[in-house]
Each structure stands twice: as structure tokens, then as C-alpha cells.
């Protein structure tokens, strides 16, 4: 069973009769003009957890996680008030179903879930010529010994880019820190 990602303007779960919340937050992803980075949106919790990190505004060997906003003006489908507002999300779980999910910006699973492992959110670098999905790499990564370095591709840490969240203060109000690498956790139930 896959978890449903519900995009909503408020934090109300329309399916609350049959679902239990797993996480609620804002939608994050790559910037529209990044060539690399992640291709799939992530439901970022409002209160992130951290593992080891470094903060360097000049760091280039990483990808950026940015808040995602609605581009809906002039279509007449949503109210004009929605235009350029941050999109929010809820991940839901239906009891009695088997599920495995990755939760970005968290190191522990919700109550009642089993932590498979935690680590770091990674994707291709924003400068790469092709994007990849966001993945959770174990905090103690495994690797294959190679005799020569390979240049076929790479995994880059994903860090918070608070400049796109309206303001750095707005990003910090939720606990996110500019240029800090995001943690993640794999949970099963």
C-alpha cells in the first residue's frame, strides 16, 4: 500500500474517518530552474530533526530543499489568494494496511511505527544535468571498494534553502536552518 500525499490549503484531513496522520507539513522540492536535485516533492514536517551537519553558505556539493508554492493565478480554478502561497501536505496511513515510507527532516518514526534506519536526505546535485529522486541514505552508509574513482554520477546532501520560504525568519520559525543538511527516516508498519 502506498501512502497518499494529500495537498491541502489547511491541515484538515478530508479522509479522517478512515486514516491516521503520519506527518503534516509543507511541500518541499527543487527550484524550478535547477538542472539536478530531486524530482519528487517531499512532505516536510513543521518541526525537523537533525543528525550531524555542517553549515556553509558557500557549499556547492549539495542540493537544496525549497518550499513549493502554488502557481495558479488567472486559471479561475483556485481563489486568487492561493497564488504564490506555500503548499501544505499531509501523509496519511490507513490502519490494517502494510506501509513503508520515508519521512524527510525526521530521525524517528511516529508512534506505533518501526524505524528501519535513519540517515540523510540525498539526491543528485543541483548542478548535475539530470535530476534524481530523493532517497534516504543510512547514517552509516555502505559502499563498494573500487580501484579507480568513477564519475558516472553522485549523491549530494540536501540542505535547507530558507531564502525561498518567504524569509529566513519564517524558515527558522519551523526549526529549519539555512544550509543545514536534512535528515530522514525510513519507517514501516
XYZ file of C-alpha atoms in Angstrom:
189
model
C 0.000 0.000 0.000
C 1.278 3.436 -0.825
C 0.785 6.405 1.440
C -1.335 9.129 -0.063
C 0.089 12.621 -0.274
C -2.834 14.992 0.161
C -2.215 18.564 -0.923
C -4.443 20.875 1.038
C -4.753 24.554 1.897
C -5.415 23.824 5.530
C -4.257 20.994 7.715
C -7.594 19.196 7.682
C -7.559 15.562 6.585
C -10.692 15.023 4.470
C -10.368 11.259 4.999
C -10.054 11.417 8.784
C -12.822 8.867 9.204
C -10.550 6.068 7.920
C -6.991 7.418 8.196
C -4.492 8.258 10.906
C -1.989 11.095 10.463
C 1.616 10.190 9.921
C 3.033 13.647 9.274
C 1.753 17.098 8.329
C 3.808 19.934 6.909
C 4.756 21.918 3.832
C 5.692 20.646 0.393
C 9.389 20.917 -0.456
C 11.357 20.231 -3.605
C 13.885 21.559 -6.069
C 13.823 25.044 -7.532
C 12.158 25.332 -10.943
C 15.421 26.087 -12.731
C 17.701 23.538 -11.011
C 19.005 21.074 -13.580
C 19.682 18.406 -10.995
C 18.440 17.758 -7.454
C 15.325 15.716 -6.658
C 12.359 15.310 -8.978
C 9.689 14.320 -6.469
C 8.000 16.573 -3.947
C 8.514 15.805 -0.250
C 6.111 16.406 2.638
C 8.387 18.253 5.083
C 7.311 18.201 8.742
C 6.929 21.523 10.501
C 9.456 20.572 13.199
C 12.596 18.980 11.684
C 15.087 16.738 13.493
C 18.833 16.855 12.804
C 21.757 14.431 12.719
C 25.369 15.570 12.142
C 25.586 18.603 9.879
C 27.771 21.403 8.662
C 26.596 24.881 7.791
C 28.389 26.636 4.962
C 26.631 29.146 2.768
C 29.277 28.571 0.086
C 28.855 24.775 -0.002
C 28.316 23.657 -3.579
C 28.408 19.866 -3.265
C 24.795 19.529 -2.240
C 21.211 20.025 -3.368
C 18.698 22.456 -1.971
C 15.264 21.808 -0.473
C 12.972 24.722 -1.141
C 9.388 25.403 -0.186
C 6.949 24.877 -3.036
C 4.303 27.453 -3.836
C 1.161 27.421 -5.924
C 1.261 28.848 -9.445
C -2.469 29.073 -10.003
C -3.187 32.694 -10.886
C -5.553 33.522 -13.752
C -6.907 29.990 -14.148
C -10.115 30.626 -12.202
C -9.866 27.227 -10.511
C -8.499 28.264 -7.098
C -9.096 31.580 -5.376
C -6.510 34.242 -6.318
C -5.459 34.210 -2.641
C -3.740 30.862 -3.266
C -1.257 32.312 -5.789
C 2.378 32.198 -4.532
C 1.364 30.688 -1.163
C 3.315 27.736 0.243
C 1.620 24.407 -0.439
C 0.924 22.234 2.602
C 0.624 18.461 2.816
C -0.474 15.560 4.961
C 0.766 11.981 4.741
C -1.933 9.577 5.864
C -1.899 5.940 6.871
C -4.902 3.619 6.671
C -4.915 1.180 9.637
C -4.622 -2.502 8.824
C -2.533 -1.926 5.695
C 1.189 -2.597 5.266
C 3.242 0.505 4.578
C 6.850 1.662 4.310
C 7.568 5.352 3.982
C 10.445 7.802 4.038
C 9.913 10.893 6.177
C 12.288 13.742 5.351
C 13.632 16.004 8.113
C 12.889 13.446 10.842
C 15.129 10.967 12.671
C 12.404 8.998 14.484
C 9.155 7.421 13.313
C 5.683 8.366 14.518
C 4.342 6.424 17.491
C 3.374 2.880 16.513
C 5.771 2.728 13.547
C 9.058 0.798 13.349
C 12.269 2.623 12.413
C 14.181 0.668 9.779
C 17.023 3.220 9.729
C 17.681 6.943 9.714
C 20.205 8.943 7.766
C 20.482 11.801 5.314
C 18.245 13.003 2.506
C 20.253 12.860 -0.733
C 19.741 13.380 -4.475
C 21.796 14.443 -7.437
C 23.459 17.834 -7.016
C 21.557 20.882 -8.222
C 24.313 21.454 -10.817
C 24.002 17.960 -12.319
C 22.490 17.780 -15.789
C 19.813 15.294 -14.733
C 17.614 15.134 -11.642
C 17.018 12.050 -9.479
C 14.531 11.094 -6.798
C 15.205 11.998 -3.185
C 16.450 8.999 -1.214
C 17.271 8.361 2.434
C 20.877 7.155 2.778
C 21.759 5.329 6.002
C 23.751 7.419 8.503
C 26.346 4.629 8.347
C 26.488 4.160 4.555
C 27.743 1.008 2.897
C 29.991 1.212 -0.167
C 31.759 -0.971 -2.695
C 35.531 -0.743 -2.891
C 36.588 0.421 -6.342
C 40.105 0.630 -7.651
C 39.561 3.878 -9.559
C 37.239 6.817 -8.950
C 34.122 6.748 -11.078
C 32.480 9.880 -12.458
C 29.167 8.358 -13.550
C 27.012 10.220 -11.073
C 26.827 11.205 -7.481
C 24.732 11.621 -4.374
C 24.689 15.025 -2.745
C 23.325 16.046 0.642
C 20.086 18.021 0.526
C 20.175 21.190 2.611
C 17.513 23.706 3.614
C 17.359 26.785 1.391
C 15.475 29.236 3.588
C 15.666 32.094 1.094
C 12.725 30.591 -0.801
C 10.495 30.155 2.264
C 9.330 33.756 2.271
C 12.114 34.755 4.648
C 14.904 33.163 6.633
C 12.981 34.036 9.806
C 9.898 32.198 8.502
C 12.019 29.123 7.750
C 13.652 29.302 11.169
C 10.303 29.584 12.939
C 9.683 25.987 11.952
C 13.119 24.885 13.106
C 14.778 24.725 9.682
C 18.279 26.200 9.415
C 19.748 27.707 6.239
C 22.339 25.416 4.587
C 21.896 22.584 7.145
C 21.725 19.060 5.708
C 18.350 17.372 6.148
C 17.987 14.087 7.998
C 15.448 11.382 7.101
C 13.999 8.173 8.481
C 12.566 5.011 6.890
C 9.504 3.751 8.792
C 7.378 0.629 8.430
C 4.098 -0.529 9.915
